Structure formats: structure tokens, C-alpha cells
Amino acid sequence: LDDWESMLYILCWAGTYGWSSQTRRDNTGRLRQPTLLKSWYTGSSLEEVAKSKRRILHSEDSFSEVTREFNLDLDGIMMLIKLVMQLRKVLIETYDDDRRGADKETEIRLNPETNRFEKVLINDPFERRSAMWEELLPLLLQTLEESAQK
């Protein structure tokens, strides 16, 4: 599933920067500078990058902030936005938690990096996603096939 997440990042990068050096510039001629996408590959530690990805990917609303930075002048950009939104939904959302009986319990834990107490999920959706990989792969392939047919 990490490869699918990497593909999602590459598609977001293409949607932001475009397909060539000409599409990497905004209307004023400056290089496009997305803020959210950059947080996926910069950080002082792997944990910091992972937290940033989780913050962005955890909901449709937060992920749509990434698609708002896409270059809307690109051909096919609306199709790409629909594709990445659907891939994120299949990869990340736990829309069937109730069917599986998964709960969303939280507990308060001390964050050693900030030395502050934080509410954290005990039943991590990323761990559930890893456990569901056999169910998710056909859905991801179907999403790509449907997008290719449009």
C-alpha cells in the first residue's frame, strides 16, 4: 500500500507542477510553490513527515487543500482531481469501520517531542488500512480502470 500512497503523491505533484517546465510556473512567471505538498518530503525527521502526511490525508477536507494548489490551467486537471480524491478515499478513509466493528477510542499520551499531552487514536486508521490490504487492492485497481475509461 505504500506504493499506492507514493503514486498518490506523484499524481499530486503532477497536478501541482504540471507535465513540463512551462507548466511549473504561475501566471506571473514564478515557479509554483505549494505549501502542503512540500511538507510530504521536508522535515527534520521521518516522524515529522509522517505526521504531516497523516494530517493532510486523514480527511477529504484536509486533502482537498492539496488539490486547491493544483494548476487549474492544465489539460485534464479536473479528471486528475477526481482521481486523486477517489484514490485517497479508498486508501485512507475508514468508511466501513462500523461494519468491521472498529472503534475510534482515544487516549491522552505524552508526546516526547513537544513534552505536551495529546489526544491520540488507539485504533489507528493507518494500521487498519495495512490489515485490509487484500480488500483495498481490487478497489484501487478498479478506481484506476474507471478513471482510464473516462
Coordinates of N, CA and C in Angstrom, one line a residue:
L1 N 0.8 -1.2 0.0 CA 0.0 0.0 0.0 C 0.8 1.3 0.0
D2 N 2.1 1.2 0.5 CA 3.0 2.3 0.4 C 3.2 2.8 -1.0
D3 N 3.3 1.8 -1.9 CA 3.5 2.2 -3.3 C 2.3 3.0 -3.9
W4 N 1.1 2.6 -3.4 CA -0.1 3.3 -3.9 C -0.1 4.7 -3.3
E5 N 0.4 4.9 -2.0 CA 0.5 6.2 -1.4 C 1.5 7.0 -2.2
S6 N 2.6 6.4 -2.6 CA 3.6 7.1 -3.4 C 3.0 7.6 -4.7
M7 N 2.2 6.7 -5.3 CA 1.6 7.1 -6.6 C 0.7 8.3 -6.4
L8 N 0.0 8.3 -5.3 CA -0.9 9.4 -5.0 C -0.1 10.7 -4.9
Y9 N 1.1 10.6 -4.2 CA 1.9 11.8 -4.1 C 2.4 12.2 -5.5
I10 N 2.8 11.3 -6.3 CA 3.3 11.6 -7.7 C 2.2 12.3 -8.5
L11 N 1.0 11.8 -8.4 CA -0.1 12.4 -9.1 C -0.4 13.8 -8.6
C12 N -0.3 14.0 -7.3 CA -0.5 15.3 -6.7 C 0.6 16.3 -7.2
W13 N 1.8 15.8 -7.2 CA 3.0 16.6 -7.7 C 2.7 17.0 -9.2
A14 N 2.3 16.0 -10.0 CA 2.0 16.4 -11.4 C 0.8 17.4 -11.5
G15 N -0.2 17.3 -10.7 CA -1.3 18.2 -10.7 C -0.9 19.6 -10.2
T16 N 0.1 19.7 -9.4 CA 0.6 20.9 -8.9 C 1.6 21.6 -9.9
Y17 N 2.6 20.8 -10.3 CA 3.6 21.4 -11.2 C 3.4 21.2 -12.6
G18 N 2.5 20.3 -13.0 CA 2.3 20.1 -14.4 C 3.2 19.0 -15.1
W19 N 3.1 19.0 -16.4 CA 3.8 17.9 -17.2 C 5.1 18.4 -17.8
S20 N 5.4 19.7 -17.7 CA 6.6 20.2 -18.3 C 7.1 21.4 -17.5
S21 N 8.3 21.9 -17.9 CA 8.9 23.0 -17.2 C 8.0 24.3 -17.4
Q22 N 7.3 24.4 -18.5 CA 6.4 25.6 -18.8 C 5.3 25.6 -17.8
T23 N 4.7 24.4 -17.4 CA 3.6 24.4 -16.6 C 4.0 24.5 -15.1
R24 N 5.2 24.6 -14.8 CA 5.7 24.7 -13.4 C 5.6 26.2 -12.9
R25 N 5.3 27.1 -13.8 CA 5.3 28.5 -13.5 C 3.8 29.0 -13.3
D26 N 3.6 29.9 -12.4 CA 2.3 30.5 -12.3 C 2.1 31.6 -13.3
N27 N 1.0 32.3 -13.2 CA 0.6 33.4 -14.2 C 1.6 34.5 -14.2
T28 N 2.4 34.7 -13.1 CA 3.4 35.8 -13.1 C 4.8 35.3 -13.6
G29 N 4.9 34.1 -13.9 CA 6.2 33.5 -14.4 C 7.0 33.0 -13.3
R30 N 6.6 33.0 -12.1 CA 7.3 32.5 -10.9 C 7.1 31.0 -10.8
L31 N 8.0 30.2 -10.3 CA 7.8 28.8 -10.1 C 6.7 28.6 -9.0
R32 N 5.8 27.7 -9.2 CA 4.8 27.4 -8.3 C 5.4 26.9 -7.0
Q33 N 4.9 27.3 -5.9 CA 5.4 27.0 -4.6 C 4.3 26.4 -3.7
P34 N 3.9 25.1 -3.9 CA 2.9 24.6 -3.0 C 3.4 24.4 -1.6
T35 N 2.5 24.6 -0.6 CA 3.0 24.6 0.8 C 2.7 23.2 1.4
L36 N 1.5 22.6 1.1 CA 1.1 21.4 1.7 C 1.9 20.2 1.1
L37 N 2.0 20.2 -0.2 CA 2.8 19.1 -0.8 C 4.2 19.0 -0.4
K38 N 4.8 20.2 -0.2 CA 6.2 20.3 0.3 C 6.4 19.6 1.6
S39 N 5.4 19.6 2.4 CA 5.5 19.0 3.8 C 5.6 17.5 3.7
W40 N 5.3 16.9 2.5 CA 5.4 15.4 2.4 C 6.9 15.0 2.2
Y41 N 7.8 15.9 1.9 CA 9.1 15.5 1.7 C 10.2 16.3 2.4
T42 N 9.7 17.2 3.2 CA 10.7 18.0 4.0 C 10.3 17.8 5.5
G43 N 11.2 17.9 6.3 CA 11.0 17.8 7.8 C 12.3 17.4 8.4
S44 N 12.3 17.6 9.7 CA 13.6 17.3 10.4 C 13.7 15.8 10.8
S45 N 12.6 15.1 10.6 CA 12.6 13.6 10.9 C 11.5 12.9 10.1
L46 N 11.7 11.6 10.0 CA 10.7 10.8 9.3 C 9.3 10.9 10.1
E47 N 9.4 11.0 11.4 CA 8.1 11.1 12.2 C 7.4 12.4 11.9
E48 N 8.2 13.5 11.7 CA 7.5 14.8 11.3 C 6.9 14.7 9.9
V49 N 7.5 14.1 9.0 CA 7.0 13.9 7.6 C 5.7 13.0 7.7
A50 N 5.8 12.0 8.5 CA 4.6 11.1 8.6 C 3.4 11.8 9.3
K51 N 3.7 12.6 10.3 CA 2.6 13.4 10.9 C 2.0 14.3 9.9
S52 N 2.8 14.9 9.1 CA 2.3 15.9 8.1 C 1.4 15.1 7.1
K53 N 1.9 14.0 6.6 CA 1.0 13.2 5.7 C -0.3 12.8 6.4
R54 N -0.2 12.3 7.6 CA -1.5 11.9 8.3 C -2.4 13.1 8.4
R55 N -1.9 14.3 8.8 CA -2.7 15.5 8.9 C -3.4 15.8 7.6
I56 N -2.7 15.7 6.5 CA -3.3 16.0 5.2 C -4.2 14.9 4.7
L57 N -3.8 13.7 4.9 CA -4.6 12.6 4.3 C -5.8 12.1 5.1
H58 N -5.9 12.5 6.4 CA -6.9 11.9 7.3 C -8.4 12.2 6.9
S59 N -8.6 13.3 6.2 CA -10.0 13.6 5.8 C -10.0 14.2 4.4
E60 N -11.2 14.1 3.8 CA -11.4 14.7 2.5 C -11.2 16.2 2.5
D61 N -11.6 16.9 3.5 CA -11.5 18.3 3.7 C -10.0 18.7 3.7
S62 N -9.2 18.0 4.5 CA -7.8 18.4 4.6 C -7.1 18.1 3.3
F63 N -7.4 17.0 2.7 CA -6.8 16.6 1.4 C -7.2 17.5 0.3
S64 N -8.4 18.1 0.3 CA -8.8 19.0 -0.7 C -7.9 20.3 -0.7
E65 N -7.3 20.6 0.4 CA -6.4 21.7 0.5 C -5.2 21.5 -0.5
V66 N -4.8 20.2 -0.7 CA -3.7 19.9 -1.6 C -4.2 20.1 -3.0
T67 N -5.4 19.7 -3.3 CA -5.9 19.8 -4.7 C -6.2 21.3 -5.0
R68 N -6.4 22.1 -4.0 CA -6.6 23.5 -4.3 C -5.3 24.2 -4.8
E69 N -4.2 23.6 -4.6 CA -2.9 24.1 -5.0 C -2.6 23.6 -6.4
F70 N -3.4 22.7 -7.0 CA -3.2 22.2 -8.4 C -3.2 23.3 -9.4
N71 N -2.5 23.1 -10.5 CA -2.5 24.1 -11.6 C -3.8 23.9 -12.4
L72 N -4.7 24.8 -12.2 CA -6.0 24.6 -12.9 C -6.0 24.9 -14.4
D73 N -4.8 25.4 -14.9 CA -4.7 25.6 -16.3 C -4.2 24.3 -17.1
L74 N -4.0 23.3 -16.4 CA -3.5 22.0 -17.1 C -4.7 21.3 -17.7
D75 N -4.4 20.7 -18.9 CA -5.4 19.9 -19.5 C -5.7 18.7 -18.7
G76 N -6.9 18.3 -18.5 CA -7.3 17.1 -17.8 C -7.2 17.3 -16.3
I77 N -7.1 18.5 -15.8 CA -6.8 18.6 -14.3 C -8.0 18.2 -13.5
M78 N -9.3 18.5 -14.0 CA -10.4 18.1 -13.2 C -10.5 16.6 -13.1
M79 N -10.2 15.9 -14.1 CA -10.2 14.4 -14.0 C -9.1 13.9 -13.0
L80 N -8.0 14.6 -13.0 CA -6.9 14.2 -12.1 C -7.4 14.5 -10.6
I81 N -8.0 15.6 -10.4 CA -8.5 15.9 -9.1 C -9.5 14.8 -8.6
K82 N -10.4 14.4 -9.5 CA -11.4 13.4 -9.1 C -10.6 12.1 -8.8
L83 N -9.6 11.7 -9.6 CA -8.9 10.5 -9.4 C -8.1 10.5 -8.1
V84 N -7.4 11.6 -7.8 CA -6.7 11.6 -6.5 C -7.6 11.6 -5.3
M85 N -8.7 12.3 -5.4 CA -9.7 12.3 -4.3 C -10.2 10.8 -4.1
Q86 N -10.5 10.1 -5.2 CA -11.0 8.8 -5.1 C -10.0 7.8 -4.5
L87 N -8.7 7.9 -5.0 CA -7.7 7.1 -4.5 C -7.4 7.3 -3.0
R88 N -7.4 8.6 -2.6 CA -7.3 8.9 -1.2 C -8.4 8.2 -0.4
K89 N -9.6 8.3 -0.9 CA -10.8 7.7 -0.2 C -10.6 6.2 0.0
V90 N -10.2 5.6 -1.1 CA -10.0 4.1 -1.0 C -8.8 3.8 0.0
L91 N -7.8 4.5 -0.2 CA -6.6 4.2 0.6 C -6.7 4.6 2.1
I92 N -7.3 5.6 2.4 CA -7.3 6.2 3.8 C -8.6 6.1 4.5
E93 N -9.7 6.5 3.9 CA -10.9 6.6 4.7 C -11.3 5.2 5.3
T94 N -11.8 5.3 6.4 CA -12.3 4.1 7.1 C -13.8 4.1 7.1
Y95 N -14.4 4.3 5.9 CA -15.8 4.4 5.7 C -16.6 3.2 6.1
D96 N -15.9 2.0 6.3 CA -16.6 0.8 6.7 C -16.3 0.4 8.1
D97 N -15.8 1.3 8.9 CA -15.4 0.9 10.3 C -16.6 0.3 11.1
D98 N -17.8 0.9 10.9 CA -18.9 0.3 11.6 C -19.2 -1.1 11.3
R99 N -19.1 -1.5 10.0 CA -19.3 -2.8 9.6 C -18.3 -3.8 10.2
R100 N -17.1 -3.3 10.4 CA -16.0 -4.1 10.9 C -16.0 -4.1 12.4
G101 N -16.8 -3.2 13.0 CA -16.8 -3.2 14.5 C -15.7 -2.4 15.1
A102 N -14.9 -1.7 14.3 CA -13.8 -0.9 14.8 C -14.3 0.3 15.6
D103 N -13.6 0.5 16.7 CA -14.0 1.7 17.4 C -12.9 2.8 17.2
K104 N -13.3 4.0 17.6 CA -12.3 5.1 17.4 C -12.0 5.6 18.8
E105 N -11.5 4.8 19.7 CA -11.1 5.2 21.0 C -9.9 6.0 21.0
T106 N -9.8 7.0 21.9 CA -8.6 7.8 22.0 C -8.1 7.7 23.5
E107 N -6.9 8.1 23.6 CA -6.4 8.3 25.0 C -5.4 9.4 25.0
I108 N -5.1 9.9 26.2 CA -4.2 11.0 26.3 C -2.8 10.4 26.5
R109 N -1.8 10.9 25.7 CA -0.5 10.4 25.9 C 0.5 11.6 25.8
L110 N 1.6 11.4 26.5 CA 2.7 12.5 26.4 C 3.5 12.3 25.1
N111 N 3.5 13.4 24.4 CA 4.3 13.5 23.2 C 5.8 13.8 23.6
P112 N 6.7 12.9 23.4 CA 8.1 13.2 23.8 C 8.8 14.3 23.1
E113 N 8.3 14.6 21.8 CA 8.9 15.6 21.0 C 8.5 17.0 21.5
T114 N 7.3 17.2 21.9 CA 6.8 18.5 22.4 C 6.7 18.6 23.9
N115 N 6.8 17.5 24.6 CA 6.6 17.4 26.0 C 5.2 17.9 26.4
R116 N 4.2 17.7 25.6 CA 2.9 18.1 25.8 C 2.0 16.8 25.7
F117 N 0.9 16.9 26.5 CA -0.1 15.8 26.4 C -1.0 16.0 25.1
E118 N -1.3 14.9 24.4 CA -2.1 15.0 23.2 C -3.1 13.8 23.2
K119 N -4.2 14.1 22.6 CA -5.2 13.0 22.3 C -4.7 12.2 21.1
V120 N -4.6 10.9 21.2 CA -4.2 10.1 20.1 C -5.2 8.9 19.9
L121 N -5.4 8.5 18.6 CA -6.2 7.4 18.3 C -5.5 6.1 18.8
I122 N -6.3 5.3 19.5 CA -5.7 4.0 19.9 C -5.9 3.0 18.7
N123 N -7.0 3.1 18.0 CA -7.3 2.3 16.9 C -6.9 3.1 15.6
D124 N -5.6 3.1 15.3 CA -5.0 3.9 14.2 C -5.6 3.5 12.8
P125 N -6.2 4.4 12.0 CA -6.7 4.1 10.7 C -5.6 3.6 9.8
F126 N -4.4 4.0 9.9 CA -3.3 3.6 9.0 C -3.0 2.1 9.3
E127 N -3.1 1.7 10.6 CA -2.8 0.3 10.9 C -4.0 -0.5 10.4
R128 N -5.2 -0.1 10.5 CA -6.3 -0.8 9.9 C -6.2 -0.9 8.4
R129 N -5.7 0.1 7.8 CA -5.5 0.1 6.3 C -4.5 -1.0 5.9
S130 N -3.5 -1.1 6.7 CA -2.5 -2.2 6.4 C -3.1 -3.5 6.6
A131 N -3.9 -3.7 7.5 CA -4.5 -5.0 7.8 C -5.5 -5.4 6.7
M132 N -6.0 -4.4 5.9 CA -7.1 -4.6 4.9 C -6.5 -4.6 3.5
W133 N -5.2 -4.7 3.3 CA -4.6 -4.6 2.0 C -5.2 -5.5 1.0
E134 N -5.6 -6.7 1.3 CA -6.1 -7.6 0.3 C -7.5 -7.1 -0.2
E135 N -8.2 -6.4 0.6 CA -9.5 -5.9 0.2 C -9.3 -4.6 -0.6
L136 N -8.3 -3.8 -0.2 CA -8.1 -2.5 -0.8 C -7.5 -2.6 -2.3
L137 N -6.7 -3.5 -2.5 CA -6.0 -3.6 -3.8 C -7.0 -3.7 -5.0
P138 N -8.0 -4.5 -4.9 CA -9.0 -4.5 -6.0 C -9.8 -3.2 -6.2
L139 N -10.1 -2.6 -5.1 CA -10.7 -1.3 -5.1 C -9.8 -0.2 -5.8
L140 N -8.6 -0.2 -5.5 CA -7.6 0.7 -6.1 C -7.5 0.5 -7.6
L141 N -7.4 -0.8 -8.0 CA -7.3 -1.1 -9.4 C -8.6 -0.7 -10.1
Q142 N -9.7 -0.9 -9.5 CA -11.0 -0.5 -10.1 C -11.0 1.0 -10.3
T143 N -10.6 1.7 -9.3 CA -10.6 3.2 -9.4 C -9.7 3.6 -10.6
L144 N -8.6 3.0 -10.8 CA -7.7 3.4 -11.9 C -8.4 3.0 -13.2
E145 N -9.0 1.9 -13.3 CA -9.6 1.4 -14.5 C -10.8 2.3 -14.9
E146 N -11.6 2.7 -13.9 CA -12.7 3.6 -14.2 C -12.3 4.9 -14.7
S147 N -11.2 5.4 -14.1 CA -10.7 6.7 -14.5 C -10.1 6.7 -15.9
A148 N -9.5 5.6 -16.2 CA -8.9 5.5 -17.6 C -9.9 5.4 -18.7
Q149 N -11.1 4.9 -18.3 CA -12.2 4.7 -19.3 C -12.9 6.1 -19.6
K150 N -12.7 7.0 -18.7 CA -13.5 8.3 -18.8 C -12.8 9.2 -19.8

